XYZ file of C-alpha atoms in Angstrom:
382
model
C 30.043 -115.351 -6.822
C 30.587 -113.540 -10.225
C 29.086 -111.112 -11.177
C 26.084 -110.982 -13.765
C 28.354 -108.855 -16.150
C 31.144 -111.424 -16.131
C 28.701 -114.457 -16.557
C 27.739 -113.096 -19.696
C 31.048 -112.244 -21.163
C 32.367 -115.576 -20.672
C 29.073 -117.233 -21.902
C 29.440 -114.964 -24.939
C 33.293 -115.498 -25.384
C 32.564 -119.344 -25.321
C 29.685 -119.734 -27.664
C 31.403 -117.787 -29.948
C 34.660 -120.104 -29.925
C 31.533 -122.926 -30.237
C 30.383 -121.125 -33.040
C 33.578 -120.927 -34.786
C 34.396 -124.458 -33.968
C 30.813 -125.790 -35.595
C 30.058 -127.191 -32.578
C 26.490 -127.439 -31.227
C 26.406 -127.784 -27.583
C 29.745 -128.088 -25.097
C 30.156 -130.132 -22.127
C 32.737 -129.067 -19.349
C 34.195 -131.785 -17.327
C 35.624 -131.267 -13.981
C 37.227 -133.463 -11.303
C 38.238 -132.596 -7.957
C 41.865 -131.977 -8.873
C 44.009 -128.430 -8.791
C 44.364 -128.679 -12.899
C 40.499 -129.212 -13.346
C 37.270 -128.251 -11.157
C 38.358 -124.795 -12.329
C 36.676 -125.442 -15.440
C 33.871 -126.233 -13.990
C 34.051 -123.096 -12.149
C 34.466 -120.778 -15.357
C 30.940 -121.787 -16.380
C 28.789 -122.444 -12.986
C 30.648 -120.424 -10.209
C 30.510 -123.925 -8.416
C 34.095 -124.671 -6.864
C 33.790 -128.249 -7.027
C 35.204 -130.019 -3.827
C 35.419 -133.688 -4.745
C 34.528 -135.943 -7.652
C 32.927 -135.475 -11.033
C 30.916 -132.918 -12.365
C 29.302 -132.121 -16.021
C 28.385 -128.801 -16.829
C 26.440 -128.722 -20.314
C 26.807 -125.371 -21.896
C 23.824 -125.001 -25.101
C 24.280 -122.637 -27.773
C 21.473 -120.620 -25.902
C 19.939 -120.462 -22.250
C 21.359 -121.447 -19.066
C 24.005 -124.266 -18.352
C 22.829 -127.694 -16.447
C 24.704 -129.107 -13.868
C 25.518 -133.153 -13.553
C 26.948 -134.079 -10.224
C 27.692 -137.175 -8.312
C 25.519 -138.501 -5.325
C 28.515 -138.653 -3.283
C 28.273 -135.306 -2.760
C 24.812 -133.956 -4.231
C 24.228 -130.621 -5.563
C 23.582 -128.526 -2.507
C 26.929 -126.608 -3.397
C 26.032 -126.228 -6.818
C 22.863 -124.690 -6.006
C 24.462 -122.075 -4.304
C 24.690 -120.336 -7.787
C 22.167 -119.101 -10.047
C 24.159 -119.949 -13.235
C 22.809 -123.111 -14.353
C 18.807 -123.760 -14.100
C 18.999 -127.515 -13.789
C 20.757 -129.613 -11.225
C 20.835 -133.301 -11.102
C 23.155 -136.270 -9.669
C 23.591 -139.703 -11.055
C 25.434 -142.689 -10.413
C 26.559 -142.566 -13.848
C 26.831 -139.399 -14.592
C 28.208 -139.677 -18.495
C 25.155 -141.438 -19.145
C 22.794 -138.680 -17.817
C 25.008 -136.194 -19.334
C 24.306 -137.976 -22.949
C 20.539 -138.115 -21.779
C 20.344 -134.473 -21.654
C 22.198 -134.082 -25.092
C 19.894 -136.237 -26.819
C 16.815 -134.362 -24.839
C 18.479 -131.240 -26.249
C 18.304 -132.582 -29.447
C 22.057 -133.255 -30.006
C 21.713 -137.216 -30.325
C 23.546 -136.743 -33.534
C 25.202 -133.571 -33.078
C 28.348 -131.870 -32.757
C 29.611 -131.834 -29.283
C 32.608 -130.285 -27.861
C 33.900 -131.570 -24.615
C 36.253 -129.695 -22.198
C 38.496 -131.872 -20.596
C 37.983 -134.818 -22.945
C 41.924 -135.956 -22.890
C 42.219 -135.452 -19.365
C 39.685 -134.838 -16.973
C 36.747 -137.198 -18.591
C 37.209 -140.699 -17.502
C 36.705 -143.735 -19.802
C 33.963 -145.197 -18.051
C 32.409 -142.028 -18.134
C 33.200 -141.694 -22.104
C 31.991 -145.175 -22.551
C 28.450 -143.996 -20.767
C 28.488 -141.081 -22.983
C 29.680 -142.566 -26.847
C 26.985 -145.675 -25.961
C 23.843 -143.730 -25.281
C 24.411 -141.497 -27.966
C 26.532 -143.540 -30.564
C 25.735 -140.881 -33.249
C 27.310 -137.830 -31.658
C 30.737 -136.648 -32.786
C 32.437 -135.673 -29.653
C 35.415 -133.226 -30.152
C 37.914 -132.286 -28.103
C 37.797 -128.256 -27.236
C 40.125 -128.160 -24.348
C 43.136 -126.071 -25.584
C 40.034 -124.075 -27.328
C 38.616 -123.604 -23.904
C 41.818 -122.546 -22.180
C 42.540 -120.061 -24.780
C 39.259 -118.141 -24.185
C 40.284 -117.750 -20.572
C 43.917 -117.039 -21.252
C 43.112 -113.405 -21.100
C 41.930 -112.308 -17.596
C 38.640 -109.798 -17.246
C 39.049 -106.954 -15.203
C 36.884 -108.863 -12.722
C 39.154 -111.733 -12.851
C 42.137 -109.408 -12.333
C 40.591 -107.720 -9.410
C 40.162 -111.073 -7.813
C 43.766 -112.511 -8.424
C 45.044 -109.369 -6.854
C 42.419 -109.714 -3.820
C 44.219 -113.492 -3.508
C 47.655 -111.748 -3.770
C 46.592 -109.412 -0.639
C 45.775 -111.964 1.225
C 48.407 -114.178 0.593
C 50.971 -111.434 1.451
C 49.020 -110.695 4.963
C 49.434 -114.446 5.369
C 53.020 -114.641 5.280
C 52.869 -111.578 7.382
C 50.637 -113.448 9.981
C 52.824 -116.504 10.328
C 56.586 -114.777 10.625
C 56.163 -114.609 14.516
C 55.820 -118.500 14.180
C 58.821 -118.938 12.335
C 61.666 -119.267 15.107
C 64.192 -121.283 16.546
C 63.071 -124.646 17.991
C 59.378 -124.517 16.049
C 58.835 -127.723 14.009
C 58.456 -127.293 10.185
C 55.011 -129.204 10.966
C 53.687 -127.030 13.703
C 54.405 -124.138 11.162
C 52.516 -125.880 8.488
C 49.446 -126.192 10.585
C 49.953 -122.285 11.748
C 49.950 -121.712 8.345
C 46.823 -123.788 7.395
C 44.842 -122.279 10.276
C 45.618 -118.682 8.870
C 44.643 -119.779 5.385
C 41.576 -120.933 6.607
C 40.905 -117.587 8.718
C 41.174 -115.845 5.558
C 38.851 -117.995 3.254
C 41.428 -119.179 1.133
C 39.762 -123.091 -0.298
C 42.088 -126.070 0.516
C 45.800 -124.362 0.474
C 48.966 -126.540 0.197
C 51.926 -125.276 2.451
C 55.230 -126.706 2.279
C 58.130 -125.799 4.706
C 62.092 -126.759 4.422
C 65.320 -125.407 5.476
C 68.955 -126.919 4.492
C 69.659 -129.370 3.797
C 66.772 -128.887 1.131
C 65.433 -132.140 0.249
C 62.020 -132.802 -1.435
C 59.201 -130.649 -1.376
C 57.833 -131.446 2.506
C 54.486 -130.974 3.894
C 56.290 -130.702 7.705
C 58.202 -133.008 9.095
C 59.430 -133.101 13.302
C 62.802 -131.235 11.993
C 62.728 -128.225 14.085
C 63.659 -124.940 13.013
C 67.897 -124.220 13.395
C 69.220 -120.576 15.311
C 70.861 -118.567 12.529
C 68.932 -121.175 9.491
C 67.049 -120.297 6.278
C 63.431 -121.290 6.379
C 61.463 -121.578 2.595
C 57.799 -121.271 3.078
C 55.376 -121.777 -0.093
C 51.849 -121.570 0.110
C 49.522 -122.249 -2.659
C 45.580 -122.259 -3.424
C 42.920 -120.183 -4.281
C 41.811 -117.615 -2.449
C 38.066 -116.746 -1.124
C 37.196 -116.239 -4.938
C 38.855 -119.082 -6.535
C 41.559 -117.460 -7.727
C 44.847 -119.097 -7.606
C 48.121 -118.084 -6.570
C 51.462 -120.179 -5.902
C 53.583 -118.208 -3.708
C 57.095 -118.958 -1.835
C 58.696 -116.611 0.487
C 62.275 -117.026 2.544
C 63.165 -116.277 5.998
C 66.718 -115.558 7.442
C 67.375 -116.500 11.091
C 70.645 -115.112 10.889
C 73.320 -114.043 8.600
C 73.517 -115.811 5.122
C 76.677 -117.344 3.713
C 77.999 -115.173 1.077
C 77.643 -118.350 -1.341
C 73.248 -118.098 -0.622
C 73.345 -114.289 -1.098
C 75.410 -114.356 -4.590
C 72.956 -117.457 -5.885
C 70.290 -115.365 -4.635
C 71.024 -112.140 -6.158
C 71.923 -114.136 -9.630
C 68.783 -115.780 -9.319
C 66.561 -112.881 -8.792
C 68.409 -110.645 -11.711
C 67.796 -113.857 -13.953
C 63.969 -114.330 -12.858
C 63.731 -110.233 -13.233
C 64.944 -110.195 -17.003
C 63.301 -113.430 -17.700
C 59.531 -111.706 -16.582
C 60.445 -108.645 -18.505
C 60.417 -110.852 -21.931
C 56.926 -111.494 -21.087
C 54.954 -109.132 -23.392
C 52.203 -109.531 -25.466
C 53.288 -112.373 -28.549
C 56.287 -113.200 -26.569
C 56.879 -117.171 -26.459
C 55.776 -118.450 -22.985
C 59.246 -120.040 -23.624
C 61.124 -116.825 -23.639
C 61.272 -116.991 -19.684
C 62.702 -120.071 -19.687
C 65.470 -119.081 -22.437
C 66.189 -115.487 -21.045
C 66.247 -116.730 -16.920
C 68.559 -119.545 -18.329
C 71.208 -117.881 -20.031
C 71.293 -115.435 -16.729
C 72.301 -118.491 -14.728
C 74.681 -119.871 -16.962
C 76.181 -116.419 -17.580
C 76.830 -116.380 -13.819
C 78.182 -119.799 -13.691
C 74.881 -121.860 -12.691
C 74.211 -123.743 -15.988
C 70.495 -125.028 -16.686
C 68.608 -126.309 -19.264
C 67.015 -123.931 -21.364
C 65.331 -125.948 -24.413
C 61.671 -125.431 -24.327
C 61.431 -128.694 -25.510
C 63.354 -131.001 -22.739
C 60.712 -132.508 -20.272
C 63.649 -132.459 -17.204
C 63.723 -128.472 -17.087
C 64.806 -126.270 -14.526
C 63.118 -122.613 -15.185
C 59.524 -122.982 -15.802
C 56.478 -121.501 -15.698
C 52.552 -122.059 -16.243
C 49.298 -120.625 -16.678
C 47.308 -119.812 -13.424
C 43.685 -118.723 -12.863
C 40.495 -120.781 -11.960
C 42.651 -123.665 -11.967
C 46.469 -124.044 -10.024
C 47.482 -124.963 -14.035
C 45.782 -123.496 -16.780
C 46.475 -123.473 -20.830
C 50.352 -123.034 -20.913
C 53.225 -124.910 -19.444
C 56.768 -124.803 -20.152
C 58.139 -126.556 -21.098
C 55.874 -128.918 -22.326
C 53.127 -126.859 -24.131
C 54.364 -123.542 -25.473
C 52.040 -120.526 -26.249
C 52.437 -117.025 -27.063
C 51.513 -114.722 -24.540
C 48.675 -112.701 -24.223
C 48.215 -109.030 -22.417
C 46.376 -109.404 -19.322
C 47.377 -113.005 -19.010
C 48.664 -114.385 -15.389
C 51.195 -117.150 -15.122
C 53.144 -118.326 -12.161
C 57.110 -118.701 -11.973
C 58.857 -121.341 -9.973
C 62.080 -121.535 -10.279
C 65.101 -123.854 -9.127
C 68.302 -125.190 -10.134
C 68.731 -128.996 -10.953
C 72.137 -128.922 -9.334
C 74.832 -131.313 -11.116
C 76.293 -131.632 -7.132
C 73.543 -132.997 -4.473
C 75.606 -130.871 -1.508
C 74.962 -127.501 -3.738
C 70.947 -128.940 -3.590
C 71.219 -129.689 0.202
C 72.431 -125.317 0.515
C 70.066 -124.013 -1.954
C 67.642 -126.252 -3.464
C 64.559 -123.729 -2.428
C 66.338 -120.822 -3.000
C 64.282 -118.983 -5.444
C 61.334 -117.116 -6.398
C 57.312 -118.256 -7.086
C 54.722 -115.603 -7.685
C 52.110 -115.142 -10.186
C 53.013 -112.690 -12.607
C 50.853 -110.359 -15.302
C 51.983 -110.149 -18.829
C 51.855 -106.343 -19.661
C 53.155 -104.185 -22.379
C 55.964 -103.258 -20.302
C 56.673 -107.011 -19.589
C 55.464 -108.979 -16.803
C 54.696 -107.679 -13.457
C 54.939 -109.933 -9.990
C 51.619 -109.847 -8.675
C 52.472 -110.110 -4.700
C 55.230 -108.678 -3.903
C 57.072 -105.723 -5.650
C 60.552 -107.401 -5.269
C 61.642 -110.681 -4.103
C 63.342 -110.700 -0.834
C 64.896 -112.695 1.711
C 63.316 -111.390 5.070
C 65.161 -111.172 7.917
C 63.375 -112.027 11.284
């Protein structure tokens, strides 16, 4: 659970935003999705397992939680943030009835997740129950509030990074010739659970690289290269995506040269992530480095078909900024995640080098971005 000081700080900043936006009350909508469940956690300390959730945040007093009967409220009630917990088969209607009881049936109601997490059915339930209320999307404004991480949030992210670093170390004895990818994935899942991580996703691959795989019956080859990608929230709910590469024999000169160029380019890219810089500066700088080394990539932040990218990360796997698509100026103590690969023109190059790359959380500082899990990207020799 977050501290009372952290709770009051979040509510204070959110209510300042609500006042600036001219709304009387805010409804935060969550779903069992890695992009949306962190929103309800941010205002209630309830990490949503499944189904839909609504947290009503008034200008004064404690929030009210509305969930779905499929899960009930037992988990939500572990938190003392909300003062009222309810379930309803039509949670949109129940939320609207609460808003009416609070005196907002004809008021300005901010809805976080209105464009992406709120289902059409629940939207209709709300508008039909309180037709005179003006529902306004506050998703962008909400994300701006949680863009800058507090000291407590930064400590939670550092804890997750420390846990992940140890998880990868614990997994290394299992990365050996003859082990199947699916057994390696299973071992990684067990380790993550032993450290209290929540719903981790594990991907494993080796050349020839194809699509990201959740584990196949293919065996790790002698003298092979292995990619392990783990992402998920740590015990505090702070999210991390991390990729590590392991070699069981010597690297080819082509792979080593590509890796060296990639690390050099990504390091230059994160150095550009200073307060006030655009997130797309990472894409441009990294892409220019790769192109100078003979691997041209797309650097236009407006292109949806992209190669080098980053996104905001925190309580959700993706929150706020992502590039390409939703560019934004960086702020000090914002956390982004970089995960980069080249869209190879020659499929044969992709088979050899497709998942040779860096993935980690990066903290935005006045001196540029800083990796949060490992000081220096490496290919680990086993």
